[in-house]
Coordinates of C-alpha atoms in Angstrom, one line a residue:
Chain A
X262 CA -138.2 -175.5 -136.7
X263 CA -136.7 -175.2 -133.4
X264 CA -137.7 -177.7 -131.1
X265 CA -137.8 -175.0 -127.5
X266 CA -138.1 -171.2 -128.6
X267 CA -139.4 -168.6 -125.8
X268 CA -140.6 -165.0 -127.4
X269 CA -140.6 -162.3 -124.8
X270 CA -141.0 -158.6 -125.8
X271 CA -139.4 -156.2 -122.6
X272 CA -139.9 -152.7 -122.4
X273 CA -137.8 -149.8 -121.1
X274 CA -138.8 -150.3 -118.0
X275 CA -137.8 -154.3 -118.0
X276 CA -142.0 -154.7 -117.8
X277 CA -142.5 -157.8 -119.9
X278 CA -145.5 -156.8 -122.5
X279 CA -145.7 -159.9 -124.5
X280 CA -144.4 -163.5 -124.2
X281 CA -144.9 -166.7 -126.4
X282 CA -143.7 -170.2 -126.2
X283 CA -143.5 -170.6 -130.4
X284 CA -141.4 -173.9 -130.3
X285 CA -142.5 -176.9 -131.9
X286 CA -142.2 -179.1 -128.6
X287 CA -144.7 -180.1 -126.4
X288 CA -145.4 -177.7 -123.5
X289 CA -144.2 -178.7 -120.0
X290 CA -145.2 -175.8 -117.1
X291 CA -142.1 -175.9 -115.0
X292 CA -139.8 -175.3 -118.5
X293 CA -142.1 -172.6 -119.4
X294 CA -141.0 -170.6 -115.7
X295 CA -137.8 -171.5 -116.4
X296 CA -137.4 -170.3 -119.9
X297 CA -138.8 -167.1 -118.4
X298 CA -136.2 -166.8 -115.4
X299 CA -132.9 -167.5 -117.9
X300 CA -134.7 -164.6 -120.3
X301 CA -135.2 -162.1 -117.4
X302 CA -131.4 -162.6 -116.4
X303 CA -130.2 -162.0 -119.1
X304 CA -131.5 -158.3 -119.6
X305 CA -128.9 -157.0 -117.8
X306 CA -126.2 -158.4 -120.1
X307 CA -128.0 -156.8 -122.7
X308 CA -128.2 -153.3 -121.1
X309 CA -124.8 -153.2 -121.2
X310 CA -124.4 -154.6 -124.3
X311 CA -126.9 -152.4 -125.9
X312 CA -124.9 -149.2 -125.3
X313 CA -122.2 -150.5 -127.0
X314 CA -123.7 -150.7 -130.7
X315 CA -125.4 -148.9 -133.2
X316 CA -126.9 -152.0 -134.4
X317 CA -130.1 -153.8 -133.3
X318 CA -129.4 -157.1 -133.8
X319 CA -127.5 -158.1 -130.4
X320 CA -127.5 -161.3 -131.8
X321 CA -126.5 -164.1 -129.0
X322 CA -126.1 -162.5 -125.7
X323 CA -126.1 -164.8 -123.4
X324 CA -125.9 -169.0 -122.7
X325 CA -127.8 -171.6 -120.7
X326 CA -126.7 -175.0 -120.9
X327 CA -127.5 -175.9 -124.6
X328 CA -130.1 -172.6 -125.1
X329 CA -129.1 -169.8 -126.5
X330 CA -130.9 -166.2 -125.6
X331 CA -130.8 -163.7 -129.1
X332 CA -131.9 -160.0 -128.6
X333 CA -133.0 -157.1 -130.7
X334 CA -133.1 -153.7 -129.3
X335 CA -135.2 -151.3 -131.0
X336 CA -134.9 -147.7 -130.9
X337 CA -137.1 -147.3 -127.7
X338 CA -135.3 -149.9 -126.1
X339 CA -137.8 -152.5 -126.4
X340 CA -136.6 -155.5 -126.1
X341 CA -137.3 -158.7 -128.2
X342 CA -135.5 -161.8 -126.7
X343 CA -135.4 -165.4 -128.4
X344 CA -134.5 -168.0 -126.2
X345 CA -133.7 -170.9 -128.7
X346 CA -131.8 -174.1 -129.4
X347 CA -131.2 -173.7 -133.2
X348 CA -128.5 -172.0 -135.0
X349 CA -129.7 -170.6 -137.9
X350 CA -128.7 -166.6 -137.4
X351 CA -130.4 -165.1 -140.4
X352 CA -133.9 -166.8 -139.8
X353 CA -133.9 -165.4 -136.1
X354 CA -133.0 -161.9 -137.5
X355 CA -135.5 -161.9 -140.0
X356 CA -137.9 -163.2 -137.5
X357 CA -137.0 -160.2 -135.3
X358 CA -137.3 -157.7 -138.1
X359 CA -140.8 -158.7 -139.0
X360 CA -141.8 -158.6 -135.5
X361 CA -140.4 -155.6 -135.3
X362 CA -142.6 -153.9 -137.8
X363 CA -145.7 -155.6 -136.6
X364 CA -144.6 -154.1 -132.9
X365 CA -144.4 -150.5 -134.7
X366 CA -147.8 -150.4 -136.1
X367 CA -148.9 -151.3 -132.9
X368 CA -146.9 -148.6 -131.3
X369 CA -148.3 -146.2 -133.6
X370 CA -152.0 -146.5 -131.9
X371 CA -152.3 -143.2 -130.3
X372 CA -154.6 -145.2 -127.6
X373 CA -151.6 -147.5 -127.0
X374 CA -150.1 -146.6 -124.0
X375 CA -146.6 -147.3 -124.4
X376 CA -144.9 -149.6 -122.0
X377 CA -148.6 -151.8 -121.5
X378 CA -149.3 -155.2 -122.6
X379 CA -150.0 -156.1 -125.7
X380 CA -153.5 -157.9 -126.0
X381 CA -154.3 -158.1 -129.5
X382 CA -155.3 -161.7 -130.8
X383 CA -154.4 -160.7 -134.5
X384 CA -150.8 -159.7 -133.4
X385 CA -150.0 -162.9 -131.2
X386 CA -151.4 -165.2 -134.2
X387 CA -149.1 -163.6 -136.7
X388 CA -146.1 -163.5 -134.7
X389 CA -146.9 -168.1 -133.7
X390 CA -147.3 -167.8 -138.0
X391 CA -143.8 -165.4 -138.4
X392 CA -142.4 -168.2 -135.6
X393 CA -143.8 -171.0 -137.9
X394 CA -142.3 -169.7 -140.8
X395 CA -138.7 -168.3 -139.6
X396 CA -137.7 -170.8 -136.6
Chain B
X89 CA -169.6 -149.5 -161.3
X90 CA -169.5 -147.9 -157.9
X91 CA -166.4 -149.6 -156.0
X92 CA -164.4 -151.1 -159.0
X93 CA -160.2 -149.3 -158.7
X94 CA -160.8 -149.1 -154.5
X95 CA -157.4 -149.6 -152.8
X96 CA -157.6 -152.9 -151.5
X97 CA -159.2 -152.9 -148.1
X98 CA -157.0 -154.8 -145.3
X99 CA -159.2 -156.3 -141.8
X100 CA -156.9 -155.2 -139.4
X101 CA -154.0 -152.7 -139.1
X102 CA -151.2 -154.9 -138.8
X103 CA -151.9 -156.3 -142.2
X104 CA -151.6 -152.9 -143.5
X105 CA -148.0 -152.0 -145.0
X106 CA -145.9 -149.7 -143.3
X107 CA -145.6 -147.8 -146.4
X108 CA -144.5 -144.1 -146.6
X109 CA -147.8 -142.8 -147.3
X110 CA -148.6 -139.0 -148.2
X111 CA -146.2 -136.6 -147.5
X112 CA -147.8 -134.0 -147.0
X113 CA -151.1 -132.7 -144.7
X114 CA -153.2 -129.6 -145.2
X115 CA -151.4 -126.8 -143.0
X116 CA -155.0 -125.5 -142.3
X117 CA -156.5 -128.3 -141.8
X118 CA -153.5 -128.8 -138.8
X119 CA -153.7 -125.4 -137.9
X120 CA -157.3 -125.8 -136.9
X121 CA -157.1 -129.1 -135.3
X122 CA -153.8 -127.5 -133.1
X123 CA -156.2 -124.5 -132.4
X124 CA -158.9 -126.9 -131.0
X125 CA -156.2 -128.6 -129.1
X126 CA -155.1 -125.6 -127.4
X127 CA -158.8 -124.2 -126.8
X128 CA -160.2 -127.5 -125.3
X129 CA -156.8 -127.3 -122.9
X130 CA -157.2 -124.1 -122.0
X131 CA -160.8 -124.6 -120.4
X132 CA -159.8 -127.6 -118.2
X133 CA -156.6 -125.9 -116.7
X134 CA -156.2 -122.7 -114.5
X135 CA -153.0 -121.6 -114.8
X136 CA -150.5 -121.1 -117.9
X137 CA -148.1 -123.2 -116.5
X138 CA -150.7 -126.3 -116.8
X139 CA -151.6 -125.5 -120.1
X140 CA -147.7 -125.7 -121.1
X141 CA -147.5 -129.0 -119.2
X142 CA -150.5 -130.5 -120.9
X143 CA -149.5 -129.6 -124.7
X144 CA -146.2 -131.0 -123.7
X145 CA -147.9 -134.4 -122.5
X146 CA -150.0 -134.2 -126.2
X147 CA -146.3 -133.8 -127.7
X148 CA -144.5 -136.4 -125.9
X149 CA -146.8 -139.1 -127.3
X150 CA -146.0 -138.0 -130.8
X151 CA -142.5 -137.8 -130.2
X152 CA -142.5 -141.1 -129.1
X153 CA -144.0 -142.8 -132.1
X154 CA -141.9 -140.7 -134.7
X155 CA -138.7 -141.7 -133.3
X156 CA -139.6 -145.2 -133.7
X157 CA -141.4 -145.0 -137.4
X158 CA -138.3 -142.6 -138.5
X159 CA -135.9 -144.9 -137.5
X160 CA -137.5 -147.8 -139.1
X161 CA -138.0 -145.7 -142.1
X162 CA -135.2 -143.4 -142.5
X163 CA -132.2 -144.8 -141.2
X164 CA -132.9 -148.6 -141.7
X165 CA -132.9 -149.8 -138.1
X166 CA -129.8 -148.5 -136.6
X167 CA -130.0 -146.7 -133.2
X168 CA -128.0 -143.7 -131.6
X169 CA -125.8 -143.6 -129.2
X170 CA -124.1 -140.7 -129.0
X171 CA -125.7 -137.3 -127.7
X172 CA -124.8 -135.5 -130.7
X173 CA -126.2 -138.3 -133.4
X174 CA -129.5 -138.4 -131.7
X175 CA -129.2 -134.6 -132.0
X176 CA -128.5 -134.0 -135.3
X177 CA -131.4 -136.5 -135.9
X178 CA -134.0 -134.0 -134.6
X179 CA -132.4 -131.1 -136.0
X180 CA -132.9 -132.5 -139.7
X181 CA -134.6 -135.7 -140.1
X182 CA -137.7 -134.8 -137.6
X183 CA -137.5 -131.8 -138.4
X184 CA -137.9 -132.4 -142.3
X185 CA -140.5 -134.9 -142.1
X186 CA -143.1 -133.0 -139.6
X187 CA -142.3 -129.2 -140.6
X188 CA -140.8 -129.7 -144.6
X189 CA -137.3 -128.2 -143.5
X190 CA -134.3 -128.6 -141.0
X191 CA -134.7 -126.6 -138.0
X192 CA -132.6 -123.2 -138.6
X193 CA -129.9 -123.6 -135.9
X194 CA -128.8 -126.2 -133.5
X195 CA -126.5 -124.7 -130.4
X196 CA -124.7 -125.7 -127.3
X197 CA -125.6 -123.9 -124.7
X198 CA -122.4 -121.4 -123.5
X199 CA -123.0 -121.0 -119.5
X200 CA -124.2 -125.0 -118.8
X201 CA -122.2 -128.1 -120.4
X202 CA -125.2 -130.4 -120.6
X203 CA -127.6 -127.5 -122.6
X204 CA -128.6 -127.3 -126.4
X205 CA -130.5 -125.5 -128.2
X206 CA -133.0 -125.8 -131.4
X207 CA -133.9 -122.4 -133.3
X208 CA -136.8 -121.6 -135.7
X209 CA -137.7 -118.2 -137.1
X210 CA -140.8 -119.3 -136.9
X211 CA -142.2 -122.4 -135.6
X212 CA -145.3 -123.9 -137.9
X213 CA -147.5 -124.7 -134.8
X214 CA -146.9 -120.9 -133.6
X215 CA -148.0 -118.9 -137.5
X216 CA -151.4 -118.7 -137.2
X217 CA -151.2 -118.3 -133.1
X218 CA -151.6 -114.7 -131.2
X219 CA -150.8 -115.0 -127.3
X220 CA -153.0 -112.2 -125.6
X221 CA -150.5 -110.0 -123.2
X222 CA -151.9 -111.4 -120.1
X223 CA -150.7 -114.8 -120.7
X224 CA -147.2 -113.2 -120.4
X225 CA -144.4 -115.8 -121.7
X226 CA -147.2 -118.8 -122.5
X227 CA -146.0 -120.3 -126.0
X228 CA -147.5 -122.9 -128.0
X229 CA -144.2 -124.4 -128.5
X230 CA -144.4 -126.3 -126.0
X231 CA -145.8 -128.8 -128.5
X232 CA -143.3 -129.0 -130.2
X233 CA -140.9 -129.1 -127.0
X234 CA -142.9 -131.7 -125.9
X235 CA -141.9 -133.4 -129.5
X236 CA -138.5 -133.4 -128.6
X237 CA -139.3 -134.8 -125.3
X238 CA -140.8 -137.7 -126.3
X239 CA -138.1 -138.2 -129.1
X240 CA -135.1 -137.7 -126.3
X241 CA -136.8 -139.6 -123.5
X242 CA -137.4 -142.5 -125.7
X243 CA -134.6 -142.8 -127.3
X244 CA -132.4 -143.5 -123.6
X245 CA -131.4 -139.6 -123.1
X246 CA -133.9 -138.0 -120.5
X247 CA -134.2 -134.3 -120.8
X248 CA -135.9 -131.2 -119.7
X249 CA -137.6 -129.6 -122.9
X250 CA -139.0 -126.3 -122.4
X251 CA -140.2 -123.7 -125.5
X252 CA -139.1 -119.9 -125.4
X253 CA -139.3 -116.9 -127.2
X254 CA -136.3 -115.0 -128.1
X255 CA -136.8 -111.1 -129.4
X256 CA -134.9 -110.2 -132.5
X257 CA -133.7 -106.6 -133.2
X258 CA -135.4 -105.4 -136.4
X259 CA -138.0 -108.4 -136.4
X260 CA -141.8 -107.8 -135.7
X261 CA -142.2 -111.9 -134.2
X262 CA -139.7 -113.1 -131.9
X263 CA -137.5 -116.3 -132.6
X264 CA -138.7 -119.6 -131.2
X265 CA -136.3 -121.2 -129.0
X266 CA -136.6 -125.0 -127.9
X267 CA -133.9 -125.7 -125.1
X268 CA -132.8 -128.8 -123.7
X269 CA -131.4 -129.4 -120.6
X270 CA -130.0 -133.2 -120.5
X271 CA -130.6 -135.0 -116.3
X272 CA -127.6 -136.2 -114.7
X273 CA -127.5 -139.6 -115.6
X274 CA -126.7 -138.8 -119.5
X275 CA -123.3 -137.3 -118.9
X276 CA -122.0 -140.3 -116.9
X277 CA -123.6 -143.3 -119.2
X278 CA -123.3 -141.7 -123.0
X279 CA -120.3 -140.2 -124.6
X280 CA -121.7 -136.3 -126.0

């Protein structure tokens, strides 16, 4: 289990509309904001990136001392950005792929108003439990 | 014993599997609902042109989630980038799966480089519909351009969607024409 991992889900519009802190170490504010600030810079590596690919897995896009920032761009450029210290490539991209599902039933609310937070209970314990389990 | 062979109930949605599910959905049953739809919008609006906009707006939303449960279903989570792909990906895959066919035709427009166009004979949403003649060019496909909206805008290629008829010599019903006009900012970021 990775010791720091920061789960933030971006929309189109680079509106943040989820975030988690799902690492196993003990939570300290001022790394919370900064975890935040190295994910937001990163978005616009990975709009250029993302235009470059047909696939969704972006995998590592970008670097911050020893983290490491993974992205998965869905189909309506939703964003889901890891930011993580552990190396295992297939657990993050299985992690990503469940979320991902769990994101589209969500999505498929016809009173979800696309691009607004999400603030369901149920989905932000099963993506901690999907973090548990793949990280 | 009342309740034995139920399909097992799941607490919340997300539990639920993202399965395929039926196919298919009564045509009349759709047919009526669309008819509601377009009733209930016409007595909040005051012009045709409002009543276009709105069914366009109901259109757009589903646009939006089919592009994303298609491409999670269909093409196993691999996104378009090219003009054409995302295209083609109207033409027959959304097609198929909310009308039971590919669209008929899919052109490029002759006079404008950044217009296409989507042809049906006849559109489902428009069979059981009758526009009185002093609506004048009002067509119910603007659902269905609002569809392709929603599929377009979501997928990174913003467009103007509009729905029109086309008369056909020897035909009784006009042909259904969905054309798309692609803004500015598509030519310069995606290669057609």
């Amino acid at each position: 289990m990775a010791s720091t991992a920061c789960f933030v889900i971006v929309s189109k519009n680079d509106i943040p509309i989820y975030e988690a802190e799902v690492g196993s170490a003990p939570k300290k504010e001022d790394l919370a904001h900064q975890h935040q600030f190295i994910l937001h810079a990163a978005l616009d590596v990975v709009q250029d990136l993302a235009w470059t690919t047909n696939a969704m897995f972006l995998r590592s896009v970008d670097r911050f001392s020893d983290l490491v920032v993974s992205v998965y761009d869905s189909v309506v450029h939703t964003r889901f950005m890891l930011l993580h210290d552990s190396r295992s490539d297939d657990g993050i991209k299985s992690f990503f792929q469940e979320v991902h599902e769990l994101y589209i039933k969500i999505f498929l609310n016809p009173l979800y108003l696309p691009g607004s937070r999400i603030t369901s209970s149920h989905f932000d314990t099963k993506v901690r439990a999907l973090a548990r389990k793949y990280l | 014993m009342i309740g034995v062979g139920k399909a097992k109930q799941y607490a919340n949605v997300l539990d639920k599997p993202l399965s395929r599910g039926r196919q298919e959905v009564s045509l009349s049953a759709f047919a009526f609902l669309f008819s509601e739809l377009v009733q209930y919008n016409q007595t909040q609006v005051d012009n045709i042109a409002e009543l276009e906009r709105r069914l366009e707006d109901a259109g757009y939303a589903v646009g939006a989630r089919v592009l994303e449960l298609l491409c999670h279903r269909e093409k196993g989570n691999r996104r378009e980038t090219r003009l054409l792909g995302i295209l083609s990906f109207i033409h027959s895959t959304v097609w198929k799966v909310l009308f039971g066919k590919v669209a008929d035709s899919l052109e490029k427009g002759t006079e404008h480089e950044d217009e296409y166009m989507i042809s049906e004979k006849e559109l489902l949403v428009n069979r059981f519909i009758s526009v009185p003649k002093d609506m004048g060019a009002f067509n119910c496909g603007a659902f269905v351009a609002g569809i392709v909206k929603g599929v377009l805008d979501n997928a990174g290629f913003p467009a103007v969607v509009t729905a029109h008829f086309v008369p056909i010599e020897g035909q009784q019903r006009p042909r259904t024409t969905i054309l798309i006009k692609f803004a500015e900012e598509v030519k310069q970021v995606c290669i057609v």
